[in-house]
mmCIF file of C-alpha atoms in Angstrom:
data_model
loop_
_atom_site.group_PDB
_atom_site.id
_atom_site.type_symbol
_atom_site.label_atom_id
_atom_site.label_comp_id
_atom_site.label_asym_id
_atom_site.label_seq_id
_atom_site.Cartn_x
_atom_site.Cartn_y
_atom_site.Cartn_z
ATOM 1 C CA UNK J 1 -146.951 24.087 -186.891
ATOM 2 C CA UNK J 2 -146.731 22.803 -190.458
ATOM 3 C CA UNK J 3 -147.580 25.334 -193.166
ATOM 4 C CA UNK J 4 -149.455 23.355 -195.798
ATOM 5 C CA UNK J 5 -150.241 26.190 -198.182
ATOM 6 C CA UNK J 6 -149.066 24.613 -201.401
ATOM 7 C CA UNK J 7 -148.636 26.434 -204.697
ATOM 8 C CA UNK J 8 -150.703 25.485 -207.696
ATOM 9 C CA UNK J 9 -148.879 22.753 -209.626
ATOM 10 C CA UNK J 10 -149.866 23.748 -213.097
ATOM 11 C CA UNK J 11 -147.210 22.277 -215.359
ATOM 12 C CA UNK J 12 -147.526 18.900 -217.047
ATOM 13 C CA UNK J 13 -144.670 17.301 -218.943
ATOM 14 C CA UNK J 14 -144.398 13.990 -220.732
ATOM 15 C CA UNK J 15 -141.770 11.904 -218.995
ATOM 16 C CA UNK J 16 -139.859 11.559 -222.275
ATOM 17 C CA UNK J 17 -139.645 15.379 -222.475
ATOM 18 C CA UNK J 18 -137.831 15.675 -219.149
ATOM 19 C CA UNK J 19 -136.015 12.333 -218.824
ATOM 20 C CA UNK J 20 -134.206 9.897 -221.051
ATOM 21 C CA UNK J 21 -135.156 6.379 -219.858
ATOM 22 C CA UNK J 22 -132.665 3.481 -220.040
ATOM 23 C CA UNK J 23 -132.357 -0.034 -218.681
ATOM 24 C CA UNK J 24 -129.210 -1.638 -217.326
ATOM 25 C CA UNK J 25 -127.116 -4.435 -218.772
ATOM 26 C CA UNK J 26 -127.931 -8.139 -218.243
ATOM 27 C CA UNK J 27 -124.250 -9.102 -217.817
ATOM 28 C CA UNK J 28 -124.160 -7.670 -214.284
ATOM 29 C CA UNK J 29 -125.608 -10.602 -212.356
ATOM 30 C CA UNK J 30 -124.450 -11.566 -208.886
ATOM 31 C CA UNK J 31 -123.467 -15.002 -210.177
ATOM 32 C CA UNK J 32 -121.354 -13.574 -213.025
ATOM 33 C CA UNK J 33 -119.661 -11.017 -210.780
ATOM 34 C CA UNK J 34 -118.720 -13.567 -208.120
ATOM 35 C CA UNK J 35 -117.756 -16.430 -210.463
ATOM 36 C CA UNK J 36 -115.587 -14.138 -212.618
ATOM 37 C CA UNK J 37 -113.900 -12.499 -209.624
ATOM 38 C CA UNK J 38 -115.198 -9.032 -210.554
ATOM 39 C CA UNK J 39 -115.997 -7.999 -206.964
ATOM 40 C CA UNK J 40 -115.184 -4.431 -206.014
ATOM 41 C CA UNK J 41 -116.737 -1.368 -204.398
ATOM 42 C CA UNK J 42 -119.193 -0.040 -207.039
ATOM 43 C CA UNK J 43 -122.791 -0.988 -206.199
ATOM 44 C CA UNK J 44 -124.733 -3.001 -208.769
ATOM 45 C CA UNK J 45 -128.391 -1.962 -208.630
ATOM 46 C CA UNK J 46 -131.123 -4.475 -209.428
ATOM 47 C CA UNK J 47 -134.867 -4.772 -208.789
ATOM 48 C CA UNK J 48 -134.390 -5.641 -205.129
ATOM 49 C CA UNK J 49 -135.920 -2.966 -202.900
ATOM 50 C CA UNK J 50 -133.922 -4.066 -199.843
ATOM 51 C CA UNK J 51 -130.500 -2.569 -199.162
ATOM 52 C CA UNK J 52 -131.287 0.421 -201.437
ATOM 53 C CA UNK J 53 -131.486 -1.931 -204.405
ATOM 54 C CA UNK J 54 -127.864 -3.055 -204.119
ATOM 55 C CA UNK J 55 -127.429 -6.571 -205.489
ATOM 56 C CA UNK J 56 -123.662 -6.758 -204.949
ATOM 57 C CA UNK J 57 -120.513 -4.751 -205.688
ATOM 58 C CA UNK J 58 -118.303 -4.804 -208.771
ATOM 59 C CA UNK J 59 -114.839 -3.491 -209.532
ATOM 60 C CA UNK J 60 -114.891 -0.476 -211.835
ATOM 61 C CA UNK J 61 -112.321 -2.145 -214.119
ATOM 62 C CA UNK J 62 -114.944 -4.738 -215.194
ATOM 63 C CA UNK J 63 -117.666 -2.217 -215.990
ATOM 64 C CA UNK J 64 -118.260 -0.993 -219.518
ATOM 65 C CA UNK J 65 -117.896 2.793 -219.610
ATOM 66 C CA UNK J 66 -121.489 3.310 -220.843
ATOM 67 C CA UNK J 67 -122.805 1.180 -217.954
ATOM 68 C CA UNK J 68 -121.098 3.212 -215.213
ATOM 69 C CA UNK J 69 -123.590 5.835 -214.013
ATOM 70 C CA UNK J 70 -121.822 8.634 -212.156
ATOM 71 C CA UNK J 71 -124.392 11.441 -212.346
ATOM 72 C CA UNK J 72 -127.646 12.129 -210.492
ATOM 73 C CA UNK J 73 -130.627 10.200 -211.813
ATOM 74 C CA UNK J 74 -133.715 8.303 -210.684
ATOM 75 C CA UNK J 75 -133.800 4.514 -210.842
ATOM 76 C CA UNK J 76 -136.849 2.283 -211.019
ATOM 77 C CA UNK J 77 -137.327 -1.429 -210.480
ATOM 78 C CA UNK J 78 -138.256 -3.081 -213.769
ATOM 79 C CA UNK J 79 -139.748 -6.144 -212.068
ATOM 80 C CA UNK J 80 -140.054 -7.560 -208.558
ATOM 81 C CA UNK J 81 -141.587 -4.610 -206.690
ATOM 82 C CA UNK J 82 -142.028 -3.142 -210.172
ATOM 83 C CA UNK J 83 -141.991 0.626 -210.444
ATOM 84 C CA UNK J 84 -140.249 1.472 -207.166
ATOM 85 C CA UNK J 85 -138.298 4.723 -207.609
ATOM 86 C CA UNK J 86 -135.090 5.930 -205.936
ATOM 87 C CA UNK J 87 -133.088 9.128 -206.461
ATOM 88 C CA UNK J 88 -129.393 8.333 -206.801
ATOM 89 C CA UNK J 89 -126.503 10.741 -206.410
ATOM 90 C CA UNK J 90 -123.498 8.402 -206.165
ATOM 91 C CA UNK J 91 -121.968 6.136 -208.845
ATOM 92 C CA UNK J 92 -123.553 2.741 -209.552
ATOM 93 C CA UNK J 93 -123.983 0.099 -212.238
ATOM 94 C CA UNK J 94 -127.541 -0.926 -213.181
ATOM 95 C CA UNK J 95 -128.331 -4.452 -214.292
ATOM 96 C CA UNK J 96 -131.230 -5.263 -216.613
ATOM 97 C CA UNK J 97 -133.727 -5.348 -213.721
ATOM 98 C CA UNK J 98 -132.995 -1.676 -213.054
ATOM 99 C CA UNK J 99 -134.128 1.220 -215.208
ATOM 100 C CA UNK J 100 -132.727 4.713 -214.834
ATOM 101 C CA UNK J 101 -133.960 8.140 -215.837
ATOM 102 C CA UNK J 102 -131.392 10.676 -217.000
ATOM 103 C CA UNK J 103 -132.643 14.257 -216.539
ATOM 104 C CA UNK J 104 -132.764 16.279 -219.750
ATOM 105 C CA UNK J 105 -133.046 19.581 -217.872
ATOM 106 C CA UNK J 106 -131.180 21.369 -215.094
ATOM 107 C CA UNK J 107 -134.376 22.680 -213.452
ATOM 108 C CA UNK J 108 -135.531 19.319 -212.081
ATOM 109 C CA UNK J 109 -135.275 18.405 -208.402
ATOM 110 C CA UNK J 110 -134.980 14.626 -208.323
ATOM 111 C CA UNK J 111 -136.335 13.997 -204.797
ATOM 112 C CA UNK J 112 -139.504 15.926 -205.716
ATOM 113 C CA UNK J 113 -139.888 14.026 -208.980
ATOM 114 C CA UNK J 114 -139.379 10.720 -207.191
ATOM 115 C CA UNK J 115 -142.304 11.615 -204.910
ATOM 116 C CA UNK J 116 -144.724 12.736 -207.632
ATOM 117 C CA UNK J 117 -143.814 10.006 -210.123
ATOM 118 C CA UNK J 118 -143.950 7.097 -207.644
ATOM 119 C CA UNK J 119 -147.742 6.627 -207.872
ATOM 120 C CA UNK J 120 -147.567 6.839 -211.680
ATOM 121 C CA UNK J 121 -144.959 4.070 -211.861
ATOM 122 C CA UNK J 122 -146.864 1.839 -209.430
ATOM 123 C CA UNK J 123 -150.038 2.357 -211.442
ATOM 124 C CA UNK J 124 -148.147 1.402 -214.600
ATOM 125 C CA UNK J 125 -146.954 -1.816 -212.928
ATOM 126 C CA UNK J 126 -150.467 -2.562 -211.640
ATOM 127 C CA UNK J 127 -151.876 -2.256 -215.156
ATOM 128 C CA UNK J 128 -149.262 -4.636 -216.528
ATOM 129 C CA UNK J 129 -150.199 -8.309 -216.765
ATOM 130 C CA UNK J 130 -146.641 -9.398 -215.979
ATOM 131 C CA UNK J 131 -145.889 -6.685 -213.374
ATOM 132 C CA UNK J 132 -142.948 -5.217 -215.245
ATOM 133 C CA UNK J 133 -142.258 -1.591 -216.036
ATOM 134 C CA UNK J 134 -140.248 -1.060 -219.209
ATOM 135 C CA UNK J 135 -139.162 2.069 -221.077
ATOM 136 C CA UNK J 136 -142.082 1.940 -223.507
ATOM 137 C CA UNK J 137 -144.608 1.885 -220.645
ATOM 138 C CA UNK J 138 -143.376 5.092 -219.007
ATOM 139 C CA UNK J 139 -142.287 7.489 -221.742
ATOM 140 C CA UNK J 140 -145.767 9.015 -222.160
ATOM 141 C CA UNK J 141 -146.582 9.374 -218.459
ATOM 142 C CA UNK J 142 -147.693 12.915 -217.582
ATOM 143 C CA UNK J 143 -145.624 14.370 -214.744
ATOM 144 C CA UNK J 144 -146.974 17.368 -212.822
ATOM 145 C CA UNK J 145 -144.305 19.928 -211.982
ATOM 146 C CA UNK J 146 -144.759 23.459 -210.629
ATOM 147 C CA UNK J 147 -143.737 25.981 -213.260
ATOM 148 C CA UNK J 148 -142.621 29.605 -213.249
ATOM 149 C CA UNK J 149 -144.038 32.462 -215.301
ATOM 150 C CA UNK J 150 -142.076 31.211 -218.350
ATOM 151 C CA UNK J 151 -143.737 27.771 -218.039
ATOM 152 C CA UNK J 152 -140.401 26.171 -217.060
ATOM 153 C CA UNK J 153 -140.128 23.898 -214.014
ATOM 154 C CA UNK J 154 -139.605 25.959 -210.857
ATOM 155 C CA UNK J 155 -136.874 24.167 -208.925
ATOM 156 C CA UNK J 156 -137.308 26.266 -205.773
ATOM 157 C CA UNK J 157 -140.974 25.252 -205.452
ATOM 158 C CA UNK J 158 -140.041 21.620 -206.181
ATOM 159 C CA UNK J 159 -137.567 21.773 -203.258
ATOM 160 C CA UNK J 160 -140.151 23.396 -200.963
ATOM 161 C CA UNK J 161 -142.740 20.735 -201.767
ATOM 162 C CA UNK J 162 -140.240 17.899 -201.299
ATOM 163 C CA UNK J 163 -139.118 19.368 -197.951
ATOM 164 C CA UNK J 164 -142.746 19.537 -196.781
ATOM 165 C CA UNK J 165 -143.354 15.956 -197.877
ATOM 166 C CA UNK J 166 -140.246 14.711 -196.022
ATOM 167 C CA UNK J 167 -141.241 16.689 -192.921
ATOM 168 C CA UNK J 168 -144.698 15.064 -192.959
ATOM 169 C CA UNK J 169 -143.084 11.620 -193.416
ATOM 170 C CA UNK J 170 -140.759 12.299 -190.463
ATOM 171 C CA UNK J 171 -143.685 13.437 -188.276
ATOM 172 C CA UNK J 172 -145.648 10.357 -189.305
ATOM 173 C CA UNK J 173 -142.726 8.070 -188.357
ATOM 174 C CA UNK J 174 -142.371 9.823 -184.994
ATOM 175 C CA UNK J 175 -146.074 9.348 -184.299
ATOM 176 C CA UNK J 176 -145.926 5.664 -185.238
ATOM 177 C CA UNK J 177 -143.006 5.169 -182.837
ATOM 178 C CA UNK J 178 -144.955 6.897 -180.041
ATOM 179 C CA UNK J 179 -147.996 4.693 -180.737
ATOM 180 C CA UNK J 180 -145.741 1.641 -180.495
ATOM 181 C CA UNK J 181 -144.387 2.854 -177.136
ATOM 182 C CA UNK J 182 -147.898 3.558 -175.844
ATOM 183 C CA UNK J 183 -149.131 0.117 -176.877
ATOM 184 C CA UNK J 184 -146.464 -1.446 -174.613
ATOM 185 C CA UNK J 185 -147.797 0.318 -171.525
ATOM 186 C CA UNK J 186 -149.899 -1.866 -169.254
ATOM 187 C CA UNK J 187 -152.203 -0.485 -166.601
#
């Protein structure tokens, strides 16, 4: 049912070769936003892993232009559940507990990279004595990406692999729900 013939993933790239890492601004705290009356409809992303990382919402008029992220990127939690990744495709404002990775190339499929980099980021957090993941800890991580004959990332294979991963996750969730239903049956 599920074709699991996967291509050889033979490309390795330093994270700093494919992404430009940044951290958000410390001024965007929930307390500052509420007490200054800056509330609005732009999500402020923090290290919280609940609610897709949304701490609160801010009005765009109170956001510094360089802090308004309106392009696809991957965020990571700097602390808390340090190293948790999330692909983002809608505008947001990161605070200093949120790092974000700006792609340096067009041939990167962010959902795939989120999947393959997640264990690397968690391992980085695990090796940290204070369970934080900062820019300097990630820039030399080696990221495995399928490449084409020119040794450039192959975006079509990245999409195929991500689709297979999400299909397996969906099947797994369906099975867990069925197990839950079966455990409720009494004989």
